mmCIF file of C-alpha atoms in Angstrom:
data_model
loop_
_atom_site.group_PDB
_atom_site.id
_atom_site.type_symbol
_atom_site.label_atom_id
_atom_site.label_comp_id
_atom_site.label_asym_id
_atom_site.label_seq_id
_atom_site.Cartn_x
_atom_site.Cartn_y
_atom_site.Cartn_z
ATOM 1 C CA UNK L 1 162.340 90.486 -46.732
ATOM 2 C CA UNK L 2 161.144 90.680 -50.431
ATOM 3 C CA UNK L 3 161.141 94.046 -52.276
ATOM 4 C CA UNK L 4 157.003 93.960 -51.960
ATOM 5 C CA UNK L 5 157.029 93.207 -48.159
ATOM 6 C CA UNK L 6 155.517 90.192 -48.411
ATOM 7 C CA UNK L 7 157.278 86.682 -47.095
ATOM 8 C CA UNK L 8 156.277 83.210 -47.758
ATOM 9 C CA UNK L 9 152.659 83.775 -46.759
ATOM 10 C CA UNK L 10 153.260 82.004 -43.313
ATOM 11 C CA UNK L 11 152.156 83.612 -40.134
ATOM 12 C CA UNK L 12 152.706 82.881 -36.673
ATOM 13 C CA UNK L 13 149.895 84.721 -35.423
ATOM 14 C CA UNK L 14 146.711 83.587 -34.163
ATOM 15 C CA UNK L 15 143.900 85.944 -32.897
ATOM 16 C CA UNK L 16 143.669 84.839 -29.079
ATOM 17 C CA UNK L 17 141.246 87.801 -28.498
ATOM 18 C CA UNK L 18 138.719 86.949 -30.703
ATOM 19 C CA UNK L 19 138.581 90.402 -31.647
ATOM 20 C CA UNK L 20 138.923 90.011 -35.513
ATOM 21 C CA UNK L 21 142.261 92.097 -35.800
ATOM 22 C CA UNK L 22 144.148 88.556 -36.854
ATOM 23 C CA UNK L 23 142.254 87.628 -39.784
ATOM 24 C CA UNK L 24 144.167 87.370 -42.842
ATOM 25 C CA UNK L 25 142.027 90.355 -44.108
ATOM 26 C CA UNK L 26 143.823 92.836 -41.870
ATOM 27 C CA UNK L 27 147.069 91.006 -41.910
ATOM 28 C CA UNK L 28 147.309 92.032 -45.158
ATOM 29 C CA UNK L 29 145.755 95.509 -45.058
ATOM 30 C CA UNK L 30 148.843 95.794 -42.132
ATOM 31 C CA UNK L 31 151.304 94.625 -44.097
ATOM 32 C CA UNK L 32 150.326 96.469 -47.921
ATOM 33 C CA UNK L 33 149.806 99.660 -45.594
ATOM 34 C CA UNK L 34 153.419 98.832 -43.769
ATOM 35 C CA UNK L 35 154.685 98.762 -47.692
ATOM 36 C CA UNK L 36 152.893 101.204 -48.888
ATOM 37 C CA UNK L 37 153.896 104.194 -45.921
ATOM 38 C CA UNK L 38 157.783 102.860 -46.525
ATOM 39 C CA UNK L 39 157.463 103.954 -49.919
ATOM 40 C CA UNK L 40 155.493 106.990 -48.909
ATOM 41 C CA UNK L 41 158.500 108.048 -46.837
ATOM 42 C CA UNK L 42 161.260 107.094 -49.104
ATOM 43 C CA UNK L 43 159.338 108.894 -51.970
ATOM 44 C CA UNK L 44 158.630 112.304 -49.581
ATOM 45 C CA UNK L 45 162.490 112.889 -49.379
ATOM 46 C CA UNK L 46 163.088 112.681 -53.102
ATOM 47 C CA UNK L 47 160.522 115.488 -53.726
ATOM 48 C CA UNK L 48 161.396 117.525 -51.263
ATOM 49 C CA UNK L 49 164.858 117.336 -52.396
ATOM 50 C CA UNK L 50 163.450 117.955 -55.626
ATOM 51 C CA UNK L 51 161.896 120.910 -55.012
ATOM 52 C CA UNK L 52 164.940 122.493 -52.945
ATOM 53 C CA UNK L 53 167.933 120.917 -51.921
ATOM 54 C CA UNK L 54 168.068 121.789 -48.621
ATOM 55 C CA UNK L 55 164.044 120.767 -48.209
ATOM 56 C CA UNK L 56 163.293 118.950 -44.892
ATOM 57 C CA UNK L 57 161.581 116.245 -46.087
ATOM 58 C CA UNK L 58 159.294 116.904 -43.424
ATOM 59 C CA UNK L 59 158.264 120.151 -44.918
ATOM 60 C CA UNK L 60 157.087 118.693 -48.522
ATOM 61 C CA UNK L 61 153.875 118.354 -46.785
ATOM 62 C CA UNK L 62 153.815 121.745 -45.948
ATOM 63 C CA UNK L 63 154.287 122.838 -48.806
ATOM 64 C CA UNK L 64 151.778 120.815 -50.268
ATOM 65 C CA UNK L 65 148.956 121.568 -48.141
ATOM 66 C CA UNK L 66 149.775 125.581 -48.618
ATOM 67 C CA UNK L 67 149.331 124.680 -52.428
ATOM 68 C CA UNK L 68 146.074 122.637 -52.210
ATOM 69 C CA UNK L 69 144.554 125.098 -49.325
ATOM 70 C CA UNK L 70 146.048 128.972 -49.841
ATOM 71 C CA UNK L 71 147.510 130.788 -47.011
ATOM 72 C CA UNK L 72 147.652 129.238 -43.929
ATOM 73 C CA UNK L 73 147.921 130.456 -39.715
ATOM 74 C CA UNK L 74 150.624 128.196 -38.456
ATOM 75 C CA UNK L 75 148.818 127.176 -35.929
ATOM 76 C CA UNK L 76 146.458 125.180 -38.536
ATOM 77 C CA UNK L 77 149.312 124.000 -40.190
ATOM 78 C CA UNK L 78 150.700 122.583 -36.961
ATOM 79 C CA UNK L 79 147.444 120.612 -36.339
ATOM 80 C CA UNK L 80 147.249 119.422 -39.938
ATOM 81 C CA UNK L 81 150.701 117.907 -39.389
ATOM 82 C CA UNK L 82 150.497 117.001 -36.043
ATOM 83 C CA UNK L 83 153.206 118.652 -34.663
ATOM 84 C CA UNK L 84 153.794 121.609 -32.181
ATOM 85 C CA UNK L 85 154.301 125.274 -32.468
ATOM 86 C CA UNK L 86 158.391 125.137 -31.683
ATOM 87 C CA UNK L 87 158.519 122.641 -34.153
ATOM 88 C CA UNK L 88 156.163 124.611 -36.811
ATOM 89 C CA UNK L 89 158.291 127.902 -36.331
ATOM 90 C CA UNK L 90 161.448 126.679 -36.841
ATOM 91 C CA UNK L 91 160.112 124.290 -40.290
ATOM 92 C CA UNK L 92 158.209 127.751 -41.448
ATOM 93 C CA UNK L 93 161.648 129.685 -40.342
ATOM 94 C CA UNK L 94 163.966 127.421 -42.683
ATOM 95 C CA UNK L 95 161.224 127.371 -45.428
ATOM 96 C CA UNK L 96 161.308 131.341 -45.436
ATOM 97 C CA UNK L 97 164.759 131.422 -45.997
ATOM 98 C CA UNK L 98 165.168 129.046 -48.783
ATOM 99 C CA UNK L 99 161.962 131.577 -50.397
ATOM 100 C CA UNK L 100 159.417 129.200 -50.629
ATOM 101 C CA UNK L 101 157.034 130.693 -48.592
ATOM 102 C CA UNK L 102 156.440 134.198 -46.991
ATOM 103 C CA UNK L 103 154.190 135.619 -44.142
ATOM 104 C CA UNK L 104 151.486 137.735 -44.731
ATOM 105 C CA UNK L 105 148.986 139.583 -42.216
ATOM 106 C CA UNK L 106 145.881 137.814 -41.950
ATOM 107 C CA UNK L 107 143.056 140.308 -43.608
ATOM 108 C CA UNK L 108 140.642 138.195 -41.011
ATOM 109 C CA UNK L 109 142.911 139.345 -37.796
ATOM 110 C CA UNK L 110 145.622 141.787 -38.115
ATOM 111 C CA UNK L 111 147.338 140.147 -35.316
ATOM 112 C CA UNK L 112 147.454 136.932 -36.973
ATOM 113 C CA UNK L 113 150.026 135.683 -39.841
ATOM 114 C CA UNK L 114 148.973 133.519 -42.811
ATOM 115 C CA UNK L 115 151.839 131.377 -44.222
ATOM 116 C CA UNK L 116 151.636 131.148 -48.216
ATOM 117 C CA UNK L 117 153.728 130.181 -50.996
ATOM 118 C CA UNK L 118 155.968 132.556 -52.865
ATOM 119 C CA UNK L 119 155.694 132.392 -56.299
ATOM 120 C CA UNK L 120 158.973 130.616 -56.435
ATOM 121 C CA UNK L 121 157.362 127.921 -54.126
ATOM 122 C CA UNK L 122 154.595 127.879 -55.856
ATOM 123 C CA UNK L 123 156.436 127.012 -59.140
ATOM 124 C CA UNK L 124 158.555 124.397 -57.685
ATOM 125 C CA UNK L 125 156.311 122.795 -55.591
ATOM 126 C CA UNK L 126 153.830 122.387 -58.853
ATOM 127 C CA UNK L 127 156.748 120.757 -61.122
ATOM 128 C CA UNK L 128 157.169 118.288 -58.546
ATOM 129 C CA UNK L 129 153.552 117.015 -58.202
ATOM 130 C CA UNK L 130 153.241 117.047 -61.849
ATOM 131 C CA UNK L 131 156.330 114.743 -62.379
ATOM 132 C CA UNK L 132 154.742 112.754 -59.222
ATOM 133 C CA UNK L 133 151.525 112.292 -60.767
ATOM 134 C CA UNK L 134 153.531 111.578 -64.290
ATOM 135 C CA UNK L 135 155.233 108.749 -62.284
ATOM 136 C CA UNK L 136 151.823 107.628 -61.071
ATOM 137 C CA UNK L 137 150.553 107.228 -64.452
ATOM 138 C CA UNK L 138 153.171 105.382 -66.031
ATOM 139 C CA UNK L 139 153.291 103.020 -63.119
ATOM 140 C CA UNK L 140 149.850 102.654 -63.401
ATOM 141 C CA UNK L 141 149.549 102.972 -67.302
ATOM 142 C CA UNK L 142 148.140 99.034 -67.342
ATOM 143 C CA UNK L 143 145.264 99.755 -64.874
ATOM 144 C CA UNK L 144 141.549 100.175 -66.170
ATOM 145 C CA UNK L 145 141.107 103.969 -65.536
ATOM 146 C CA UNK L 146 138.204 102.757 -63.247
ATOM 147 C CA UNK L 147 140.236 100.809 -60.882
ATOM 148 C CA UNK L 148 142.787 103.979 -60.741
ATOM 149 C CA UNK L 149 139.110 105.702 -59.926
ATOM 150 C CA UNK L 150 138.829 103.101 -57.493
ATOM 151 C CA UNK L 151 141.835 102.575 -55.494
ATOM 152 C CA UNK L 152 141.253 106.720 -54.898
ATOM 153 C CA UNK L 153 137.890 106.253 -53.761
ATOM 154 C CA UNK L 154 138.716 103.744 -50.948
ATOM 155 C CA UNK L 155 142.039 105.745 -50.527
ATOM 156 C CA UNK L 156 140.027 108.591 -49.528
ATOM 157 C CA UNK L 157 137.574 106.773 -47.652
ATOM 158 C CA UNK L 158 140.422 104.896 -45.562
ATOM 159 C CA UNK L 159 141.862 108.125 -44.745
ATOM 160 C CA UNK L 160 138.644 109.933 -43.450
ATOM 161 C CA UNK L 161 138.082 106.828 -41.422
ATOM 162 C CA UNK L 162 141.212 107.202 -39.770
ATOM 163 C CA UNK L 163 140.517 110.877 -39.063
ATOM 164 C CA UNK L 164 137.706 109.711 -36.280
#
């Protein structure tokens, strides 16, 4: 397989169905998406890594989502991620002792926790999105600003379509 994903062009697929989901249009949304979430993955590890050694990659999101949203009940972070409570507590556990987040009673219910970053998690988790979106810019440094503008837009509204 080429480094982009893509073959020779030839398929062997044919859309028996007639439902639509062969044409060539969404053979190559699969296949760009297929790419694209490869990279995704590969690229999650090196920033977590990045910001702490010992960083699940599974918890860069996490830790992202605490930075873009504040303090956090695990149980919302659990349904943001899409995983269950076991799971959650042990990921929050492991992030608490490397001191990238802390617990916090929730002003809203004092029986409730909210998950936020420490200021050490705070710091490292910034550094790494700004060398991300660094890397973004110099791989993209030959776009028009407006197609950069544009592959967000449709971005965004791919992702809130797959959220029905």
């Amino acid at each position: 397989m080429h480094e982009d994903g893509n073959c020779d062009g030839r398929g062997g697929e044919f859309d028996a169905s007639g439902s639509g989901v062969n044409q060539p249009e969404f053979l190559a949304l699969e296949r760009e998406l297929t790419v694209l979430l490869r990279r995704a993955r590969a690229n999650q590890g090196e920033m977590a890594r990045e910001v702490h050694p010992d960083l699940e990659s599974s918890a860069y999101g996490l830790l992202v989502r605490l930075g873009e949203c504040g303090g956090q009940r695990a149980t919302e972070l659990a349904a943001y991620i899409g995983v269950g409570k076991a799971t959650m507590s042990r990921q929050l556990r492991a992030l608490e002792e490397l001191g990238l987040v802390a617990r916090q009673p929730d002003p809203a219910d004092g029986r409730a926790w909210l998950i936020t970053l420490t200021p050490e998690g705070q710091s490292r988790v910034s550094r790494v999105r700004e060398a991300r979106r660094a890397r973004y810019a110099g791989r993209l440094a030959d776009w028009d600003p407006r197609e950069v503008t544009e592959l967000a837009r449709l971005l965004r509204q791919l992702n809130r379509g797959m959220e029905k």
